[in-house]
Tab-separated table of C-alpha atoms and ligand atoms in Angstrom:
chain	number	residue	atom	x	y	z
A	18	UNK	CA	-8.860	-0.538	24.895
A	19	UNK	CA	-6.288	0.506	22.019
A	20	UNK	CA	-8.183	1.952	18.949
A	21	UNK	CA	-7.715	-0.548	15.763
A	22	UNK	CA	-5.393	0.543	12.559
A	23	UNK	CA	-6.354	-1.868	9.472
A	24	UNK	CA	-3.368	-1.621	6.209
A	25	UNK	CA	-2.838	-3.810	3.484
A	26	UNK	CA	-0.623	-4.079	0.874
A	27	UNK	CA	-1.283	-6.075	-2.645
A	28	UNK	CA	0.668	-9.397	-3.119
A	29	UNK	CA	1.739	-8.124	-6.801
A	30	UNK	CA	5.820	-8.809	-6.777
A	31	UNK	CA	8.616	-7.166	-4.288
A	32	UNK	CA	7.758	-4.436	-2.598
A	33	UNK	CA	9.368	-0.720	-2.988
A	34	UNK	CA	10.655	1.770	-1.190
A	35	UNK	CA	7.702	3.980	-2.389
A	36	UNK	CA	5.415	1.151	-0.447
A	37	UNK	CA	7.698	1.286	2.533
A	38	UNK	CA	8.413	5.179	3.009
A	39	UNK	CA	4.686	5.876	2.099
A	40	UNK	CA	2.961	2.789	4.245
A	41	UNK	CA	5.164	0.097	6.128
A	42	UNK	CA	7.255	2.685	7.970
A	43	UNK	CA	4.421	4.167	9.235
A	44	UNK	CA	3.180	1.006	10.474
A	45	UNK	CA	5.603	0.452	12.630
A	46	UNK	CA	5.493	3.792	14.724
A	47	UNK	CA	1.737	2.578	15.048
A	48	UNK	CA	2.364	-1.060	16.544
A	49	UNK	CA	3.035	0.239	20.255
A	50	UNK	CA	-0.139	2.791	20.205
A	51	UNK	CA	-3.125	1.229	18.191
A	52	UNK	CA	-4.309	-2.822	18.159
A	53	UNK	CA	-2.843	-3.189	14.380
A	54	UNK	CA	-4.172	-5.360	11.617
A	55	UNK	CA	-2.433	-6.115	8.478
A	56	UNK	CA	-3.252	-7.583	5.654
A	57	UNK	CA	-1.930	-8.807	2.482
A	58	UNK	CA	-4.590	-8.482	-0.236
A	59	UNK	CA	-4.855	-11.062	-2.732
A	60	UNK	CA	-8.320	-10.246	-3.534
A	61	UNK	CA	-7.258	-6.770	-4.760
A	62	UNK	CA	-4.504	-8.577	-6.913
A	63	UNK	CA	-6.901	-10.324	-8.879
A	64	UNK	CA	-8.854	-7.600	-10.151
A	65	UNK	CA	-5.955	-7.202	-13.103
A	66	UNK	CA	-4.382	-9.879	-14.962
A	67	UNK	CA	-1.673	-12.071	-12.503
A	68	UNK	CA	0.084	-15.224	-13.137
A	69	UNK	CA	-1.860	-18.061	-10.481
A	70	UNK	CA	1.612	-20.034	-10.065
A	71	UNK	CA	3.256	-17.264	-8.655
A	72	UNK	CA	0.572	-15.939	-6.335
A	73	UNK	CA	1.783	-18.248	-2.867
A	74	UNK	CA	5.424	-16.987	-3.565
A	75	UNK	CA	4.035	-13.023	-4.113
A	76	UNK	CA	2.151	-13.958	-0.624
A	77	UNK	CA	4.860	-15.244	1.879
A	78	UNK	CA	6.943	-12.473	-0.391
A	79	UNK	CA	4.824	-9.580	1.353
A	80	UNK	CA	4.742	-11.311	4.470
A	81	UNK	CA	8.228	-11.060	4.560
A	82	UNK	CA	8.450	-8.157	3.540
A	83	UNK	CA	6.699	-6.557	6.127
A	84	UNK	CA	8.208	-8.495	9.032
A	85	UNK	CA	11.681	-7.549	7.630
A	86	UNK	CA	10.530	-3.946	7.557
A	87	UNK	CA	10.057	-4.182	11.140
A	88	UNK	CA	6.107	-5.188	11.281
A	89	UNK	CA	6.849	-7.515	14.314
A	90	UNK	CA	4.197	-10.372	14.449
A	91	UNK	CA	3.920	-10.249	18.051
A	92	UNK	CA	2.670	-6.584	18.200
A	93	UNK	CA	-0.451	-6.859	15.482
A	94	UNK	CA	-1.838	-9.135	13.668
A	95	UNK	CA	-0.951	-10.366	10.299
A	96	UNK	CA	-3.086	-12.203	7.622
A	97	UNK	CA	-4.222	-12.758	3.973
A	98	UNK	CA	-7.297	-11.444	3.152
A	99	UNK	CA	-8.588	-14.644	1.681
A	100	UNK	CA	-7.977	-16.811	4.452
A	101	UNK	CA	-11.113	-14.587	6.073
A	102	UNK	CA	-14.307	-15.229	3.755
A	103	UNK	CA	-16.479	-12.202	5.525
A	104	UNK	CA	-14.244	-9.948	3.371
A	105	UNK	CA	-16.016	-10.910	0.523
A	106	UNK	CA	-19.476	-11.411	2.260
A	107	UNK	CA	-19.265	-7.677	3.637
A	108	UNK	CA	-18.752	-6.429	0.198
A	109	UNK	CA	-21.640	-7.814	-1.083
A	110	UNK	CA	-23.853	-6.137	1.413
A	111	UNK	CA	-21.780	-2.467	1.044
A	112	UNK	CA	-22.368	-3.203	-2.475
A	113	UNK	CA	-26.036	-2.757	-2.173
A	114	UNK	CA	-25.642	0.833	-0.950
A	115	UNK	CA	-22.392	1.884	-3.144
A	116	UNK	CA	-23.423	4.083	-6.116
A	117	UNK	CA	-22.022	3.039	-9.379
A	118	UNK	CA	-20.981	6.289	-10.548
A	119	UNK	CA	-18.900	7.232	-7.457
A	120	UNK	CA	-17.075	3.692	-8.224
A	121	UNK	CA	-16.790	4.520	-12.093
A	122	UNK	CA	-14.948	8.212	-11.291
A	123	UNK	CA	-12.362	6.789	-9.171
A	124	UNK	CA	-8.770	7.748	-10.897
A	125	UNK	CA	-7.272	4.389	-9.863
A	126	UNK	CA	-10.162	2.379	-11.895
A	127	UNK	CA	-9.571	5.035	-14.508
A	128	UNK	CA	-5.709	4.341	-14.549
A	129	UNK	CA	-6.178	0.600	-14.413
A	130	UNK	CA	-8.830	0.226	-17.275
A	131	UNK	CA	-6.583	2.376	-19.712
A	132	UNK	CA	-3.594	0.063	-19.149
A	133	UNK	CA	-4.885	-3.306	-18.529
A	134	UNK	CA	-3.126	-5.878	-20.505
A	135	UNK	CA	-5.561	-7.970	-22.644
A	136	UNK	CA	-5.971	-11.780	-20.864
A	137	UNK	CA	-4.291	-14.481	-21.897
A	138	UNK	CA	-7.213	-16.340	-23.071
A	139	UNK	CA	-9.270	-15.132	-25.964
A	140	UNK	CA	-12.464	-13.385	-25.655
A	141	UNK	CA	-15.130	-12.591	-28.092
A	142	UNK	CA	-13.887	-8.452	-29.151
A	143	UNK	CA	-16.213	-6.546	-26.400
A	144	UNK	CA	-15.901	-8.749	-23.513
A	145	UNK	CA	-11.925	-8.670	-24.095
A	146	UNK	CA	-11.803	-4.805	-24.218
A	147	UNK	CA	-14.452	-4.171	-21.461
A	148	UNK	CA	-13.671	-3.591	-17.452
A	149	UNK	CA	-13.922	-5.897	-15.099
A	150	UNK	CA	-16.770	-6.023	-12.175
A	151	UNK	CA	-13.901	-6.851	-9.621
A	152	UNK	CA	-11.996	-4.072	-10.752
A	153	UNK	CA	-15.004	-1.239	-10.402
A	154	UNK	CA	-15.640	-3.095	-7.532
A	155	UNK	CA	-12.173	-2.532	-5.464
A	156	UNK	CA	-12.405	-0.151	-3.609
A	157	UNK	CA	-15.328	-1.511	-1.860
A	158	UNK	CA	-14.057	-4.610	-1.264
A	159	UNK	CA	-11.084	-2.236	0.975
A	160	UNK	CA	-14.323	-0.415	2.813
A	161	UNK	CA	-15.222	-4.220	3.849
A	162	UNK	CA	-11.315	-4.703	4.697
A	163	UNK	CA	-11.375	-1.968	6.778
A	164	UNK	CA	-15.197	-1.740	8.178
A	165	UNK	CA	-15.232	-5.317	9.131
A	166	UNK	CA	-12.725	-4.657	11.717
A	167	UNK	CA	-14.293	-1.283	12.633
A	168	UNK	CA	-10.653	0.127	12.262
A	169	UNK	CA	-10.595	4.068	13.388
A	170	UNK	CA	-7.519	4.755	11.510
A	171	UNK	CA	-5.790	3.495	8.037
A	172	UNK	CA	-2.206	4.050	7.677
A	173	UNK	CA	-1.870	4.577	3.856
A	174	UNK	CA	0.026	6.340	0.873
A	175	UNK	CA	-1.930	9.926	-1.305
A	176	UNK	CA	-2.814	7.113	-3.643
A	177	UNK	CA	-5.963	5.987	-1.412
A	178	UNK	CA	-7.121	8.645	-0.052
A	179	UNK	CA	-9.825	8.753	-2.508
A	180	UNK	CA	-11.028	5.190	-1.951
A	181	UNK	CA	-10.783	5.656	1.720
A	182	UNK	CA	-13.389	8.832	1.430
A	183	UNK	CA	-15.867	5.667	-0.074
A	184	UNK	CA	-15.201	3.911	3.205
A	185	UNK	CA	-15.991	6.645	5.242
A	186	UNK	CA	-19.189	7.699	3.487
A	187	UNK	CA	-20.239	3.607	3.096
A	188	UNK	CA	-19.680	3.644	7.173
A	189	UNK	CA	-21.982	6.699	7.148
A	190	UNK	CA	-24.696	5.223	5.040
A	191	UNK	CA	-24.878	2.099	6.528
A	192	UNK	CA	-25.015	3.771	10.059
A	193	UNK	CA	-28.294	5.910	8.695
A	194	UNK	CA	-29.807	3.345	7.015
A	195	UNK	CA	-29.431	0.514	9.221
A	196	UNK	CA	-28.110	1.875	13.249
A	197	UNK	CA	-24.886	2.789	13.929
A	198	UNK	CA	-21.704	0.351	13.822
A	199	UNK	CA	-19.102	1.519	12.106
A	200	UNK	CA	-16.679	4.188	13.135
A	201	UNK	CA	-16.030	6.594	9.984
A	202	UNK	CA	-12.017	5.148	9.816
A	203	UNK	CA	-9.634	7.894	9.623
A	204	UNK	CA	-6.874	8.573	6.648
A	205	UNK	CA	-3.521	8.758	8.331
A	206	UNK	CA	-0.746	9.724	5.798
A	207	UNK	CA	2.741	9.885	6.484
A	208	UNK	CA	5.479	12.294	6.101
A	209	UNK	CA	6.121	11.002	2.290
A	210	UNK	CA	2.560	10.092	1.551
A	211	UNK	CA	4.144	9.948	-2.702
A	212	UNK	CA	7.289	9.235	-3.276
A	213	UNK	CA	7.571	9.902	-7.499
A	214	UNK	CA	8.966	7.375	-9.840
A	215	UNK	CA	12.530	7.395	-10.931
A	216	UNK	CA	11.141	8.573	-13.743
A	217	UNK	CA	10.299	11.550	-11.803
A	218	UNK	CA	6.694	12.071	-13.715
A	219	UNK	CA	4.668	9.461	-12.042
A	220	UNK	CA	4.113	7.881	-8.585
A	221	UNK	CA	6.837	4.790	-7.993
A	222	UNK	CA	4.809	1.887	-8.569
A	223	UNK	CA	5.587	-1.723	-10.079
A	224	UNK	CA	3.751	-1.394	-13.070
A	225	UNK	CA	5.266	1.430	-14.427
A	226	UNK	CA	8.516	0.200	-13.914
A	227	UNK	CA	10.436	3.024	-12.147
A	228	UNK	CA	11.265	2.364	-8.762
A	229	UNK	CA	14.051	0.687	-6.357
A	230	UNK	CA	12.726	-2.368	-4.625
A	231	UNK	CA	13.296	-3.160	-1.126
A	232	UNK	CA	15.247	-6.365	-2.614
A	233	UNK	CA	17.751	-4.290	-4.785
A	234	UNK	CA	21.438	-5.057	-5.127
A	235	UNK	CA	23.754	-2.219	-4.051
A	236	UNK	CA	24.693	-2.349	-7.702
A	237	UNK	CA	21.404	-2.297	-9.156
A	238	UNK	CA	20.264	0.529	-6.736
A	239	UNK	CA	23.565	2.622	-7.743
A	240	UNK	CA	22.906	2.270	-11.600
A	241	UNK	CA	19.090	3.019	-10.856
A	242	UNK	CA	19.556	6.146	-9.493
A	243	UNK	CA	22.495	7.445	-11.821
A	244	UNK	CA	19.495	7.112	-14.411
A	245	UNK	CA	16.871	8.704	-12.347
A	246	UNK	CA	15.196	11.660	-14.256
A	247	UNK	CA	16.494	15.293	-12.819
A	248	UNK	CA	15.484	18.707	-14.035
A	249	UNK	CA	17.253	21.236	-15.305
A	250	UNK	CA	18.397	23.775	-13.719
A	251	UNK	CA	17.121	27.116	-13.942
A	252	UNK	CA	19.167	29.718	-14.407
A	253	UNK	CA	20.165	31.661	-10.988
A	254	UNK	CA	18.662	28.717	-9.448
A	255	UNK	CA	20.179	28.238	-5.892
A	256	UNK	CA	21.045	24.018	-6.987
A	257	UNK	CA	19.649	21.356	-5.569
A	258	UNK	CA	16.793	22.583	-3.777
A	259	UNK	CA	13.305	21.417	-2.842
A	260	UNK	CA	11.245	23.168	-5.604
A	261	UNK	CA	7.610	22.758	-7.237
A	262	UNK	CA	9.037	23.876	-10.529
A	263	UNK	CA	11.804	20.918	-9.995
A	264	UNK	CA	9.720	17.917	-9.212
A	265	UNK	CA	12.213	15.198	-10.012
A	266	UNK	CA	14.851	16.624	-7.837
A	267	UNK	CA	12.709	17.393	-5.030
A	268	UNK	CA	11.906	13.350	-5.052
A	269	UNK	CA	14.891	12.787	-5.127
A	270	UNK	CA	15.429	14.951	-1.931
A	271	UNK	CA	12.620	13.262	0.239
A	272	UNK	CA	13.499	10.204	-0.434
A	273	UNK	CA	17.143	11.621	1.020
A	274	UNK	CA	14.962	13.292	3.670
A	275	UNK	CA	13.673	10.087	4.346
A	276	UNK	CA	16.254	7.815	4.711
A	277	UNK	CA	18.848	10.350	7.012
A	278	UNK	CA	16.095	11.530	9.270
A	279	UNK	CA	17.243	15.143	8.384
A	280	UNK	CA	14.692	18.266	7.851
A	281	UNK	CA	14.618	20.420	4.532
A	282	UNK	CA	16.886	22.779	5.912
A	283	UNK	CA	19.327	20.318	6.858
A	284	UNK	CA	19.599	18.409	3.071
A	285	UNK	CA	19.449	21.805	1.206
A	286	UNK	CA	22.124	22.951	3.857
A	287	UNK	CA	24.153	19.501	3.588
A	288	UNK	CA	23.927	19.782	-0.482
A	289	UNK	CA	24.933	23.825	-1.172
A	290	UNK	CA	26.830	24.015	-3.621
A	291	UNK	CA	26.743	20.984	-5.113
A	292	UNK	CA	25.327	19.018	-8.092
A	293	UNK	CA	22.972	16.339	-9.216
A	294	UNK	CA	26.033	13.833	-9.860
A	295	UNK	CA	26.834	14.513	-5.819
A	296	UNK	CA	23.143	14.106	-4.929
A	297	UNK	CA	22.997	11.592	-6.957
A	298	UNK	CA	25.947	9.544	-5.507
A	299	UNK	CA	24.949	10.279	-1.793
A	300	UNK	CA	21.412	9.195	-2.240
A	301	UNK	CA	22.609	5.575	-3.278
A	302	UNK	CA	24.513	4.900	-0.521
A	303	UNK	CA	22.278	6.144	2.041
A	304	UNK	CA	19.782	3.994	0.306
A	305	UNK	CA	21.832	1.082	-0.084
A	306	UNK	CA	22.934	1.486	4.328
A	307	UNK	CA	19.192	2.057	4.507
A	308	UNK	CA	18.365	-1.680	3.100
A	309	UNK	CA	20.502	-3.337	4.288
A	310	UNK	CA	19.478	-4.359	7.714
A	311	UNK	CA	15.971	-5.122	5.921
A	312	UNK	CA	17.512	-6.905	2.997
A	313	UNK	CA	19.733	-9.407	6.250
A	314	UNK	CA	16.537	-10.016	7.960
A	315	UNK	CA	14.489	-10.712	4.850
A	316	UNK	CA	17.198	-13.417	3.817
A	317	UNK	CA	16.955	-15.276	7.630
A	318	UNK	CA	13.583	-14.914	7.624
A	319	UNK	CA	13.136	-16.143	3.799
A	320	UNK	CA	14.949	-19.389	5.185
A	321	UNK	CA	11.848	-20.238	7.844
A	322	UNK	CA	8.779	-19.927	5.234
A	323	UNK	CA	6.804	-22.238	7.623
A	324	UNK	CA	7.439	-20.089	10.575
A	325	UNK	CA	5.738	-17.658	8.307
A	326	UNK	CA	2.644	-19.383	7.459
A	327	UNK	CA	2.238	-20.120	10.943
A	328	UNK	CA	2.024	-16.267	11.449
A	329	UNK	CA	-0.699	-16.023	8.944
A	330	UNK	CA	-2.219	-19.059	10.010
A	331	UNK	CA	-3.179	-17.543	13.639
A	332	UNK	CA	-3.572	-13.889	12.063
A	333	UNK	CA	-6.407	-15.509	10.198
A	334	UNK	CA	-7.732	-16.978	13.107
A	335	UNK	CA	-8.035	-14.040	15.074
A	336	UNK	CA	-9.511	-12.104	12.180
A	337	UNK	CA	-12.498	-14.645	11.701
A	338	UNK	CA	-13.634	-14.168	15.203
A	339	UNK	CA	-13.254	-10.504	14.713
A	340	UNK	CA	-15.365	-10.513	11.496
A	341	UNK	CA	-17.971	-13.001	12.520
A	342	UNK	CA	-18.967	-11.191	15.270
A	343	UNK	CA	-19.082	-7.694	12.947
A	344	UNK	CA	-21.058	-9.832	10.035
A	345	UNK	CA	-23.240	-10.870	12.846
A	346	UNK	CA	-24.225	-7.694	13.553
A	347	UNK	CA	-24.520	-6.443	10.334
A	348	UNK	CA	-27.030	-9.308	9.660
A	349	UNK	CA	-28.648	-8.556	12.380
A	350	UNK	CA	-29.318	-4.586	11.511
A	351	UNK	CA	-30.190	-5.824	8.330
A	352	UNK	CA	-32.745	-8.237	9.124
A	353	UNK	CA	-30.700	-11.058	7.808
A	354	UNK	CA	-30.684	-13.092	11.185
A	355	UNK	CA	-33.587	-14.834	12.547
B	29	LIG	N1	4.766	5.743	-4.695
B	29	LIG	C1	4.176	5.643	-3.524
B	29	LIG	N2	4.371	6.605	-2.601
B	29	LIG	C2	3.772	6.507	-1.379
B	29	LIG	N3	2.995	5.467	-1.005
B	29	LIG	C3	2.782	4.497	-1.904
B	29	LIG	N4	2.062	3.359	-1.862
B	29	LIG	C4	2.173	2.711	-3.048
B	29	LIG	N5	2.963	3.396	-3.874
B	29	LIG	C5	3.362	4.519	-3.201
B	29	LIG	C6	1.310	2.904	-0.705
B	29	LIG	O1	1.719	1.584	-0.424
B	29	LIG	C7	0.607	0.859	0.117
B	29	LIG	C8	0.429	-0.436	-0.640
B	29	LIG	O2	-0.057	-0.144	-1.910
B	29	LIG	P1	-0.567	-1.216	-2.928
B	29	LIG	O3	-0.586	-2.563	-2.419
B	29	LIG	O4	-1.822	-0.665	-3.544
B	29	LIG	O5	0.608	-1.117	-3.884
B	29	LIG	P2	0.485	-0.449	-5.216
B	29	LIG	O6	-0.031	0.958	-5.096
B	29	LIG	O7	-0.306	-1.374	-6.029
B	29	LIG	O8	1.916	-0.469	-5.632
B	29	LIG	P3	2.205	-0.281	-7.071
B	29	LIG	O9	3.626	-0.544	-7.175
B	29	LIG	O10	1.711	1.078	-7.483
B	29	LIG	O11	1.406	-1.439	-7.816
B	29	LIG	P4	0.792	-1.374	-9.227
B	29	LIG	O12	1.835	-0.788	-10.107
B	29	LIG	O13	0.545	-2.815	-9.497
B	29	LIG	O14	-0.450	-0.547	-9.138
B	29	LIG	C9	-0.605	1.781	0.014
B	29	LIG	O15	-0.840	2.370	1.269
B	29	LIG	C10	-0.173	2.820	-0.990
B	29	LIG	O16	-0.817	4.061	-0.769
């Protein structure tokens, strides 16, 4: 029996290549060696403020997205997290053994609470200004994402690492409290576990508006990264080199790294003696070759949307037999079953 990988991604607009060379990629080296679940979490979406009317597009968007990137559906399984109601039922009972406080340090909650845009309804002052339960909630609901399928590993970016040490010490709890079940899942990050912003400051992320999406134009990705933040150079510095004290160039260098298949040597080698405009100029195209084979299958496959809900269709049938017999048992540990 192959051990079980559980990822998900958020349904929030295109993905980016800081999703893809920090996740997805890593997916696929997975699909041959573990049983692999994916899933595309709309629950997570809604814990900030979305727009409804787009949310089916966002969906069969991600799906896409990771078939393109070379997720093939006949190797895992691939669903949307709402299609399986024991998400939400497992979260309930980890609820009643998550502290509060752990939830209420977690940077991400932090992050999200200081930039949350106000809804667009109108609230009496405190309610408007106040976090959400959903949002405080989060990261359990992604121990019940992965716990439900009693994944042993979870293929994810630095970002989660954090809310995946709350998974492992729910698993732990409930195991004490109630008999074991639930294999502690392991954190498996990739080679580029955070690829930076172009902005060169910040992790690439949607919100903050500083990355290159998957679905770029050559044109938009070349004028993208002629903007992209670099450092200056210190004096006697050697160039372009991977440096902590140059942390906007040395992005700029993985992502390189990441795209060629090269080592460090072999991009500080390939870029001696020359400049950010060269680095620059190289990194788009490599970028640009890099997408395109993704960007060619995304278009067929964007032309066969039912093909694609049939995919998620039978992903979410598999996963409810999956996660009834877990909830079952978790039921029955907890005295819940008659
Ligand atoms: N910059 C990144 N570098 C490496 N890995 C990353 N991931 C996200 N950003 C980076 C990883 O991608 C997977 C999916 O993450 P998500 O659905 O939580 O996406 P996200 O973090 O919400 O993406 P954004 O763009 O940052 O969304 P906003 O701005 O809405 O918060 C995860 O495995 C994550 O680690």
């Amino acid at each position: 029996m192959k051990k079980k990988a559980f990822s998900g991604v958020q349904p929030t607009g295109l993905l980016h290549i800081g999703n893809y060379l920090g996740a997805i990629r890593n997916w696929v080296g997975l699909l041959n060696r573990y049983e692999c679940i994916f899933c595309i979490v709309d629950y997570h979406a809604i814990t900030v403020p979305y727009d409804p009317l787009s949310m089916q597009e966002k969906i069969l968007q991600t799906a896409i997205a990771y078939i393109a990137c070379g997720i093939n559906p006949d190797k895992c399984t691939i669903f949307v997290q709402s299609h399986v109601p024991e998400h939400t039922e497992l979260t309930w009972i980890l609820n009643t053994i998550a502290p509060v406080g752990r939830l209420q340090r977690m940077t991400q909650y932090k992050e999200k609470i200081t930039k949350a845009a106000p809804l667009p309804f109108s609230l009496p002052q405190e309610d408007e200004k106040a976090a959400k339960m959903g949002l405080l909630d989060y990261p359990v609901l992604q121990a019940a994402d992965i716990l439900l399928y009693k994944a042993e590993v979870v293929p994810v970016g630095e970002d989660q690492v954090q809310h995946l040490e709350l998974a492992q010490d729910l698993a732990r709890r409930f195991n004490n409290e109630f008999g074991p079940l639930f294999p502690e899942p392991r954190t498996l990050l990739g080679s580029a576990p955070k690829i930076l912003g172009l902005d060169g400051k910040k992790k690439m992320s949607k919100s903050m508006n500083n990355y290159i999406s998957l679905m770029d134009s050559p044109d938009t990705i070349r004028k993208k990264i002629r903007k992209a933040v670099t450092d200056p150079i210190p004096l006697f510095s050697k160039g372009v080199v991977f440096s902590e004290q140059q942390l906007a160039v040395t992005n700029l260098l993985t992502i390189y790294l990441c795209f060629t298949g090269k080592n460090k040597e072999e991009v500080e080698e390939h870029f001696q003696g020359k400049g950010y405009r060269e680095l620059k100029d190289e990194l788009a195209e490599v970028i640009i070759e890099k997408l395109k084979p993704i960007q060619e299958k995304w278009r067929s496959l964007e032309s066969q949307p039912d093909d694609i809900w049939e995919v998620l269709k039978k992903g979410a049938e598999k996963c409810r037999k999956i996660a009834g017999e877990t909830m079952k048992e978790v039921k029955d540990r907890m005295g819940l079953l008659r």
